[in-house]
Amino acid sequence: MTRHTSERTEARALQRAEGIGYHEALDRIRAGEPRAAAGTVVATFTRENAWSLLWMLTVPGHGPYEKLRLEQHSWGAEAERDLDRALDVRGWQAASPLPADGPLPHTFTVPVRPTPRGERWKQRCRATARLYAEAGRGYHDIQEPYGAAVAAAIERAGLPVTDFWADAGEPRSIVITLQPESPADGGEDDDGEPRELLIIWTDAGAWQYAWMRPDGSNEYPDQLPDYPGPLALPEDVAEAVRTFLRRDPALPLERPDWQPSADYAPDARPYEAEEDDPDPDFERSLAAYLTHPDWLAQQQARQLWAADTARTDAPQRPGRA
């Protein structure tokens, strides 16, 4: 086979693999880009920005895989393990050796071939996509109903909650602000008032606490003693907070007339081992709180407030003469 015949054959293989024009494929082959052997495709890695560890992995015919994390900025044994892991959890493996050294460029390509694990990854993605569609919420805000239920349980435990919000950043989080009654709990601020206490949930580190400093920043979060578990029932979290603040445990803790579904998984992991994508069991357990009475009550209060605000702000019609 002549060199030109070999190039044309490889160009047609690249054309089929990536769905591009023949001449574009031929130009890329002649430019020395990675060539897709039988059963392989050329995957492209693109860094989010010059300082980021997050990359976009694109595999032709399979769509982009977002939020891929590579810890290393240079090639070497560690970067190769990082890349192999990232490909493996998505059902791919590198089909040729990686560069031995040098910095990772902003964009680079790697020939890859599919593995059986890819179908399992797709099934998990489809399951979470269906769950989000049914819930009317996405990955970044599906934790808010759970936070509302926990904040309400803490208030029923006799602990004053002054604020609550759900953060859609990475990792997702819930922050509940408490105002302790005594400086003995955590010291005083500049006005001699008890310092505020943050109760923090993240899908990476679960339940933590952090005292606010007088300058408005907070101390480094630490795990809540008597750790209640990543998706503990709201009353169990409230009990752990009450124990931490040395409140009277004999005070009965009222529980609403609500039970999660049978497939609720209080000890579910947010991500399966070494995988970057949400675990359907964890997301399904968060979605269970969309029917929780405390969340429904909060939603109703928001709607009434919005309607009242709209009436107040509406222009008044002039009266009849």
mmCIF file of C-alpha atoms in Angstrom:
data_model
loop_
_atom_site.group_PDB
_atom_site.id
_atom_site.type_symbol
_atom_site.label_atom_id
_atom_site.label_comp_id
_atom_site.label_asym_id
_atom_site.label_seq_id
_atom_site.Cartn_x
_atom_site.Cartn_y
_atom_site.Cartn_z
ATOM 1 C CA MET A 1 0.000 0.000 0.000
ATOM 2 C CA THR A 2 1.429 3.382 -0.988
ATOM 3 C CA ARG A 3 1.656 6.287 1.459
ATOM 4 C CA HIS A 4 -1.120 8.167 -0.386
ATOM 5 C CA THR A 5 -3.399 5.120 -0.356
ATOM 6 C CA SER A 6 -2.765 4.685 3.377
ATOM 7 C CA GLU A 7 -3.573 8.364 4.003
ATOM 8 C CA ARG A 8 -6.836 8.107 2.026
ATOM 9 C CA THR A 9 -7.871 4.995 3.943
ATOM 10 C CA GLU A 10 -7.135 6.650 7.285
ATOM 11 C CA ALA A 11 -8.915 9.826 6.204
ATOM 12 C CA ARG A 12 -12.071 7.861 5.358
ATOM 13 C CA ALA A 13 -11.896 6.146 8.777
ATOM 14 C CA LEU A 14 -11.529 9.522 10.500
ATOM 15 C CA GLN A 15 -14.370 10.920 8.352
ATOM 16 C CA ARG A 16 -16.713 8.125 9.470
ATOM 17 C CA ALA A 17 -15.597 8.315 13.115
ATOM 18 C CA GLU A 18 -16.036 12.076 13.485
ATOM 19 C CA GLY A 19 -18.685 12.865 10.887
ATOM 20 C CA ILE A 20 -16.488 15.407 9.103
ATOM 21 C CA GLY A 21 -15.716 16.045 5.448
ATOM 22 C CA TYR A 22 -13.215 13.863 3.609
ATOM 23 C CA HIS A 23 -10.847 16.706 2.757
ATOM 24 C CA GLU A 24 -10.874 18.001 6.346
ATOM 25 C CA ALA A 25 -10.059 14.477 7.532
ATOM 26 C CA LEU A 26 -7.265 14.173 4.985
ATOM 27 C CA ASP A 27 -5.791 17.522 6.036
ATOM 28 C CA ARG A 28 -5.827 16.442 9.683
ATOM 29 C CA ILE A 29 -4.134 13.122 8.843
ATOM 30 C CA ARG A 30 -1.423 14.922 6.881
ATOM 31 C CA ALA A 31 -0.988 17.407 9.756
ATOM 32 C CA GLY A 32 -0.045 14.516 11.995
ATOM 33 C CA GLU A 33 -3.126 14.480 14.257
ATOM 34 C CA PRO A 34 -3.913 11.213 16.076
ATOM 35 C CA ARG A 35 -5.337 8.652 13.700
ATOM 36 C CA ALA A 36 -8.345 6.573 14.647
ATOM 37 C CA ALA A 37 -7.645 2.873 14.220
ATOM 38 C CA ALA A 38 -10.456 0.384 13.688
ATOM 39 C CA GLY A 39 -12.921 0.506 16.570
ATOM 40 C CA THR A 40 -11.553 3.780 17.946
ATOM 41 C CA VAL A 41 -12.513 7.447 17.788
ATOM 42 C CA VAL A 42 -10.506 10.564 18.541
ATOM 43 C CA ALA A 43 -11.551 12.215 21.817
ATOM 44 C CA THR A 44 -10.847 15.915 22.404
ATOM 45 C CA PHE A 45 -10.005 17.481 25.771
ATOM 46 C CA THR A 46 -10.458 21.255 26.132
ATOM 47 C CA ARG A 47 -9.502 23.108 29.316
ATOM 48 C CA GLU A 48 -12.156 25.439 30.801
ATOM 49 C CA ASN A 49 -9.606 28.252 31.144
ATOM 50 C CA ALA A 50 -5.869 28.719 31.626
ATOM 51 C CA TRP A 51 -5.992 28.127 35.411
ATOM 52 C CA SER A 52 -8.779 25.562 35.661
ATOM 53 C CA LEU A 53 -8.474 21.861 36.408
ATOM 54 C CA LEU A 54 -11.826 21.271 34.670
ATOM 55 C CA TRP A 55 -11.912 20.015 31.099
ATOM 56 C CA MET A 56 -14.570 19.319 28.491
ATOM 57 C CA LEU A 57 -14.254 15.840 27.003
ATOM 58 C CA THR A 58 -15.871 15.470 23.589
ATOM 59 C CA VAL A 59 -16.218 12.081 21.914
ATOM 60 C CA PRO A 60 -17.675 12.199 18.376
ATOM 61 C CA GLY A 61 -21.159 10.747 18.220
ATOM 62 C CA HIS A 62 -21.470 10.627 22.011
ATOM 63 C CA GLY A 63 -21.745 14.291 22.950
ATOM 64 C CA PRO A 64 -19.655 16.319 25.406
ATOM 65 C CA TYR A 65 -18.972 15.115 28.952
ATOM 66 C CA GLU A 66 -18.787 18.183 31.183
ATOM 67 C CA LYS A 67 -16.889 18.919 34.394
ATOM 68 C CA LEU A 68 -14.097 16.444 33.830
ATOM 69 C CA ARG A 69 -11.378 17.037 36.420
ATOM 70 C CA LEU A 70 -7.677 16.487 35.736
ATOM 71 C CA GLU A 71 -5.504 17.314 38.731
ATOM 72 C CA GLN A 72 -2.221 17.599 36.863
ATOM 73 C CA HIS A 73 -1.032 20.380 34.568
ATOM 74 C CA SER A 74 1.828 18.380 33.009
ATOM 75 C CA TRP A 75 2.155 14.970 31.434
ATOM 76 C CA GLY A 76 3.686 12.158 33.409
ATOM 77 C CA ALA A 77 2.650 9.031 35.308
ATOM 78 C CA GLU A 78 0.215 10.896 37.571
ATOM 79 C CA ALA A 79 -1.469 12.738 34.701
ATOM 80 C CA GLU A 80 -1.783 9.483 32.768
ATOM 81 C CA ARG A 81 -3.497 7.784 35.742
ATOM 82 C CA ASP A 82 -5.767 10.825 36.075
ATOM 83 C CA LEU A 83 -6.714 10.687 32.422
ATOM 84 C CA ASP A 84 -7.206 6.910 32.434
ATOM 85 C CA ARG A 85 -9.565 7.209 35.423
ATOM 86 C CA ALA A 86 -11.534 10.030 33.820
ATOM 87 C CA LEU A 87 -11.953 8.061 30.606
ATOM 88 C CA ASP A 88 -12.691 4.783 32.382
ATOM 89 C CA VAL A 89 -15.660 6.041 34.407
ATOM 90 C CA ARG A 90 -17.240 7.213 31.136
ATOM 91 C CA GLY A 91 -16.684 3.926 29.386
ATOM 92 C CA TRP A 92 -13.573 4.706 27.341
ATOM 93 C CA GLN A 93 -9.893 3.822 27.393
ATOM 94 C CA ALA A 94 -6.927 5.374 25.619
ATOM 95 C CA ALA A 95 -6.021 3.427 22.485
ATOM 96 C CA SER A 96 -2.450 4.721 22.202
ATOM 97 C CA PRO A 97 0.304 5.868 24.577
ATOM 98 C CA LEU A 98 0.063 9.389 25.939
ATOM 99 C CA PRO A 99 2.851 11.986 25.676
ATOM 100 C CA ALA A 100 5.702 11.314 28.080
ATOM 101 C CA ASP A 101 6.334 14.857 29.290
ATOM 102 C CA GLY A 102 5.635 18.546 28.749
ATOM 103 C CA PRO A 103 2.741 20.757 29.831
ATOM 104 C CA LEU A 104 -0.865 19.887 29.078
ATOM 105 C CA PRO A 105 -1.958 22.081 26.154
ATOM 106 C CA HIS A 106 -5.252 23.972 26.245
ATOM 107 C CA THR A 107 -6.687 21.408 23.814
ATOM 108 C CA PHE A 108 -5.392 17.950 23.014
ATOM 109 C CA THR A 109 -6.722 14.778 21.390
ATOM 110 C CA VAL A 110 -6.462 11.125 22.380
ATOM 111 C CA PRO A 111 -7.587 8.082 20.350
ATOM 112 C CA VAL A 112 -10.002 6.085 22.518
ATOM 113 C CA ARG A 113 -11.990 2.872 22.272
ATOM 114 C CA PRO A 114 -15.248 2.022 24.103
ATOM 115 C CA THR A 115 -15.433 -0.336 27.085
ATOM 116 C CA PRO A 116 -18.484 -2.180 28.525
ATOM 117 C CA ARG A 117 -18.601 0.316 31.379
ATOM 118 C CA GLY A 118 -19.807 3.018 28.996
ATOM 119 C CA GLU A 119 -23.323 1.585 28.769
ATOM 120 C CA ARG A 120 -23.644 1.585 32.545
ATOM 121 C CA TRP A 121 -22.568 5.254 32.623
ATOM 122 C CA LYS A 122 -25.223 6.100 30.010
ATOM 123 C CA GLN A 123 -27.917 4.308 32.023
ATOM 124 C CA ARG A 124 -27.032 6.338 35.124
ATOM 125 C CA CYS A 125 -27.115 9.578 33.142
ATOM 126 C CA ARG A 126 -30.509 8.717 31.673
ATOM 127 C CA ALA A 127 -31.868 7.840 35.126
ATOM 128 C CA THR A 128 -30.808 11.169 36.675
ATOM 129 C CA ALA A 129 -32.047 13.116 33.620
ATOM 130 C CA ARG A 130 -35.502 11.531 33.983
ATOM 131 C CA LEU A 131 -35.507 12.260 37.698
ATOM 132 C CA TYR A 132 -34.672 15.961 37.161
ATOM 133 C CA ALA A 133 -37.351 16.257 34.466
ATOM 134 C CA GLU A 134 -40.007 14.738 36.740
ATOM 135 C CA ALA A 135 -38.934 16.899 39.695
ATOM 136 C CA GLY A 136 -38.857 20.119 37.683
ATOM 137 C CA ARG A 137 -35.443 20.822 39.196
ATOM 138 C CA GLY A 138 -31.861 20.218 38.184
ATOM 139 C CA TYR A 139 -28.616 19.088 39.722
ATOM 140 C CA HIS A 140 -27.807 22.523 41.156
ATOM 141 C CA ASP A 141 -31.049 23.217 43.059
ATOM 142 C CA ILE A 142 -32.630 19.861 43.896
ATOM 143 C CA GLN A 143 -31.154 20.075 47.429
ATOM 144 C CA GLU A 144 -33.203 23.168 48.420
ATOM 145 C CA PRO A 145 -36.332 21.292 49.664
ATOM 146 C CA TYR A 146 -34.131 19.124 51.907
ATOM 147 C CA GLY A 147 -32.554 22.260 53.377
ATOM 148 C CA ALA A 148 -35.960 23.808 54.050
ATOM 149 C CA ALA A 149 -37.090 20.675 55.900
ATOM 150 C CA VAL A 150 -33.924 20.586 58.039
ATOM 151 C CA ALA A 151 -34.152 24.310 58.886
ATOM 152 C CA ALA A 152 -37.761 23.871 60.006
ATOM 153 C CA ALA A 153 -36.838 20.825 62.127
ATOM 154 C CA ILE A 154 -34.065 22.808 63.848
ATOM 155 C CA GLU A 155 -36.565 25.558 64.691
ATOM 156 C CA ARG A 156 -38.979 22.996 66.130
ATOM 157 C CA ALA A 157 -36.094 21.794 68.295
ATOM 158 C CA GLY A 158 -36.112 25.215 69.985
ATOM 159 C CA LEU A 159 -33.100 26.659 68.149
ATOM 160 C CA PRO A 160 -33.634 30.064 66.486
ATOM 161 C CA VAL A 161 -32.937 29.949 62.732
ATOM 162 C CA THR A 162 -32.272 33.391 61.251
ATOM 163 C CA ASP A 163 -31.495 32.433 57.666
ATOM 164 C CA PHE A 164 -31.331 29.529 55.248
ATOM 165 C CA TRP A 165 -30.267 29.199 51.649
ATOM 166 C CA ALA A 166 -29.208 26.586 49.131
ATOM 167 C CA ASP A 167 -26.070 27.332 47.123
ATOM 168 C CA ALA A 168 -25.933 26.073 43.549
ATOM 169 C CA GLY A 169 -22.127 26.197 43.355
ATOM 170 C CA GLU A 170 -19.652 23.346 43.387
ATOM 171 C CA PRO A 171 -20.052 21.473 45.586
ATOM 172 C CA ARG A 172 -23.762 22.027 46.121
ATOM 173 C CA SER A 173 -24.516 23.181 49.631
ATOM 174 C CA ILE A 174 -27.153 24.151 52.190
ATOM 175 C CA VAL A 175 -26.394 26.812 54.788
ATOM 176 C CA ILE A 176 -28.568 27.337 57.889
ATOM 177 C CA THR A 177 -27.758 30.257 60.189
ATOM 178 C CA LEU A 178 -28.567 29.978 63.908
ATOM 179 C CA GLN A 179 -28.474 32.669 66.580
ATOM 180 C CA PRO A 180 -27.507 30.956 69.855
ATOM 181 C CA GLU A 181 -29.045 32.391 73.012
ATOM 182 C CA SER A 182 -25.851 32.552 75.041
ATOM 183 C CA PRO A 183 -22.256 33.657 74.329
ATOM 184 C CA ALA A 184 -21.207 30.541 76.252
ATOM 185 C CA ASP A 185 -22.056 28.514 73.147
ATOM 186 C CA GLY A 186 -19.515 30.120 70.853
ATOM 187 C CA GLY A 187 -18.322 33.460 72.189
ATOM 188 C CA GLU A 188 -19.426 37.020 71.413
ATOM 189 C CA ASP A 189 -19.280 39.305 68.419
ATOM 190 C CA ASP A 190 -18.115 42.937 68.587
ATOM 191 C CA ASP A 191 -21.492 44.026 69.993
ATOM 192 C CA GLY A 192 -21.398 41.532 72.857
ATOM 193 C CA GLU A 193 -24.045 39.361 71.181
ATOM 194 C CA PRO A 194 -23.667 35.578 70.812
ATOM 195 C CA ARG A 195 -21.840 34.666 67.623
ATOM 196 C CA GLU A 196 -23.935 33.167 64.841
ATOM 197 C CA LEU A 197 -23.510 29.491 64.036
ATOM 198 C CA LEU A 198 -23.594 28.077 60.523
ATOM 199 C CA ILE A 199 -24.866 24.545 59.963
ATOM 200 C CA ILE A 200 -23.596 23.488 56.560
ATOM 201 C CA TRP A 201 -24.433 20.597 54.279
ATOM 202 C CA THR A 202 -22.440 19.824 51.160
ATOM 203 C CA ASP A 203 -22.812 16.869 48.878
ATOM 204 C CA ALA A 204 -19.063 16.350 49.253
ATOM 205 C CA GLY A 205 -18.581 16.608 53.026
ATOM 206 C CA ALA A 206 -22.132 16.340 54.395
ATOM 207 C CA TRP A 207 -23.081 17.970 57.744
ATOM 208 C CA GLN A 208 -20.635 20.473 59.249
ATOM 209 C CA TYR A 209 -20.678 23.512 61.537
ATOM 210 C CA ALA A 210 -18.734 26.792 61.597
ATOM 211 C CA TRP A 211 -18.841 29.731 64.006
ATOM 212 C CA MET A 212 -18.985 33.231 62.583
ATOM 213 C CA ARG A 213 -16.091 35.550 63.433
ATOM 214 C CA PRO A 214 -16.620 39.160 64.594
ATOM 215 C CA ASP A 215 -15.281 40.403 61.221
ATOM 216 C CA GLY A 216 -18.131 38.677 59.372
ATOM 217 C CA SER A 217 -16.142 35.714 58.065
ATOM 218 C CA ASN A 218 -16.619 32.201 59.362
ATOM 219 C CA GLU A 219 -14.216 29.739 60.903
ATOM 220 C CA TYR A 220 -13.171 26.690 58.915
ATOM 221 C CA PRO A 221 -16.067 24.179 58.920
ATOM 222 C CA ASP A 222 -15.705 21.042 60.997
ATOM 223 C CA GLN A 223 -17.789 17.893 60.969
ATOM 224 C CA LEU A 224 -20.817 18.013 63.221
ATOM 225 C CA PRO A 225 -20.324 15.720 66.263
ATOM 226 C CA ASP A 226 -22.593 12.668 66.277
ATOM 227 C CA TYR A 227 -22.452 12.917 62.490
ATOM 228 C CA PRO A 228 -26.014 12.277 61.331
ATOM 229 C CA GLY A 229 -25.196 10.905 57.866
ATOM 230 C CA PRO A 230 -25.242 12.504 54.403
ATOM 231 C CA LEU A 231 -29.033 12.391 53.982
ATOM 232 C CA ALA A 232 -30.220 11.934 57.562
ATOM 233 C CA LEU A 233 -33.861 12.748 58.221
ATOM 234 C CA PRO A 234 -34.334 16.421 59.209
ATOM 235 C CA GLU A 235 -35.232 15.590 62.814
ATOM 236 C CA ASP A 236 -32.066 13.529 63.195
ATOM 237 C CA VAL A 237 -29.984 16.474 61.972
ATOM 238 C CA ALA A 238 -31.836 18.788 64.391
ATOM 239 C CA GLU A 239 -31.136 16.380 67.240
ATOM 240 C CA ALA A 240 -27.419 16.361 66.376
ATOM 241 C CA VAL A 241 -27.356 20.184 66.381
ATOM 242 C CA ARG A 242 -29.236 20.335 69.664
ATOM 243 C CA THR A 243 -26.777 17.876 71.230
ATOM 244 C CA PHE A 244 -23.846 19.913 69.922
ATOM 245 C CA LEU A 245 -25.235 23.041 71.600
ATOM 246 C CA ARG A 246 -25.926 21.090 74.802
ATOM 247 C CA ARG A 247 -29.653 21.763 74.719
ATOM 248 C CA ASP A 248 -32.125 19.739 76.787
ATOM 249 C CA PRO A 249 -32.516 16.393 74.949
ATOM 250 C CA ALA A 250 -35.668 15.673 76.958
ATOM 251 C CA LEU A 251 -37.551 18.311 74.963
ATOM 252 C CA PRO A 252 -39.775 16.289 72.607
ATOM 253 C CA LEU A 253 -38.965 16.850 68.946
ATOM 254 C CA GLU A 254 -42.125 17.182 66.884
ATOM 255 C CA ARG A 255 -42.081 15.253 63.627
ATOM 256 C CA PRO A 256 -44.418 16.107 60.746
ATOM 257 C CA ASP A 257 -46.771 13.511 59.317
ATOM 258 C CA TRP A 258 -44.436 12.593 56.465
ATOM 259 C CA GLN A 259 -42.391 9.573 55.548
ATOM 260 C CA PRO A 260 -39.977 9.259 52.627
ATOM 261 C CA SER A 261 -40.583 6.615 50.000
ATOM 262 C CA ALA A 262 -39.326 3.080 50.454
ATOM 263 C CA ASP A 263 -36.337 3.683 48.167
ATOM 264 C CA TYR A 264 -35.058 6.610 50.269
ATOM 265 C CA ALA A 265 -31.343 6.077 50.935
ATOM 266 C CA PRO A 266 -30.145 8.131 53.967
ATOM 267 C CA ASP A 267 -26.596 6.793 53.640
ATOM 268 C CA ALA A 268 -26.330 7.096 49.854
ATOM 269 C CA ARG A 269 -23.086 8.504 48.490
ATOM 270 C CA PRO A 270 -23.436 11.586 46.289
ATOM 271 C CA TYR A 271 -21.096 9.988 43.760
ATOM 272 C CA GLU A 272 -20.171 6.390 43.221
ATOM 273 C CA ALA A 273 -16.541 5.537 43.976
ATOM 274 C CA GLU A 274 -14.177 7.338 41.606
ATOM 275 C CA GLU A 275 -17.043 8.693 39.507
ATOM 276 C CA ASP A 276 -17.831 12.350 38.902
ATOM 277 C CA ASP A 277 -21.507 12.092 38.021
ATOM 278 C CA PRO A 278 -24.439 12.107 40.471
ATOM 279 C CA ASP A 279 -25.629 8.818 41.896
ATOM 280 C CA PRO A 280 -29.336 8.310 40.999
ATOM 281 C CA ASP A 281 -30.126 6.968 44.495
ATOM 282 C CA PHE A 282 -28.704 10.113 46.112
ATOM 283 C CA GLU A 283 -30.561 12.446 43.736
ATOM 284 C CA ARG A 284 -33.805 10.484 44.154
ATOM 285 C CA SER A 285 -33.541 10.802 47.938
ATOM 286 C CA LEU A 286 -33.091 14.575 47.648
ATOM 287 C CA ALA A 287 -36.102 14.777 45.335
ATOM 288 C CA ALA A 288 -38.239 13.042 47.996
ATOM 289 C CA TYR A 289 -38.343 16.353 49.917
ATOM 290 C CA LEU A 290 -40.378 18.015 47.174
ATOM 291 C CA THR A 291 -43.416 16.534 48.976
ATOM 292 C CA HIS A 292 -42.261 17.425 52.511
ATOM 293 C CA PRO A 293 -44.807 19.584 54.433
ATOM 294 C CA ASP A 294 -42.198 22.158 55.466
ATOM 295 C CA TRP A 295 -41.105 22.681 51.867
ATOM 296 C CA LEU A 296 -44.696 22.931 50.637
ATOM 297 C CA ALA A 297 -45.487 25.439 53.398
ATOM 298 C CA GLN A 298 -42.474 27.551 52.420
ATOM 299 C CA GLN A 299 -43.518 27.504 48.778
ATOM 300 C CA GLN A 300 -47.036 28.570 49.703
ATOM 301 C CA ALA A 301 -45.683 31.424 51.824
ATOM 302 C CA ARG A 302 -43.511 32.574 48.914
ATOM 303 C CA GLN A 303 -46.483 32.564 46.566
ATOM 304 C CA LEU A 304 -48.604 34.598 49.003
ATOM 305 C CA TRP A 305 -45.756 37.080 49.467
ATOM 306 C CA ALA A 306 -45.302 37.407 45.693
ATOM 307 C CA ALA A 307 -49.039 37.948 45.175
ATOM 308 C CA ASP A 308 -49.174 40.545 47.944
ATOM 309 C CA THR A 309 -46.139 42.339 46.525
ATOM 310 C CA ALA A 310 -47.699 42.368 43.075
ATOM 311 C CA ARG A 311 -50.896 43.928 44.452
ATOM 312 C CA THR A 312 -48.933 46.544 46.370
ATOM 313 C CA ASP A 313 -46.785 47.482 43.394
ATOM 314 C CA ALA A 314 -49.634 47.497 40.850
ATOM 315 C CA PRO A 315 -50.590 50.994 39.567
ATOM 316 C CA GLN A 316 -53.867 52.244 41.025
ATOM 317 C CA ARG A 317 -56.665 53.143 38.666
ATOM 318 C CA PRO A 318 -57.893 56.678 38.980
ATOM 319 C CA GLY A 319 -61.294 56.920 40.636
ATOM 320 C CA ARG A 320 -64.415 58.048 38.820
ATOM 321 C CA ALA A 321 -65.345 61.662 38.900
#
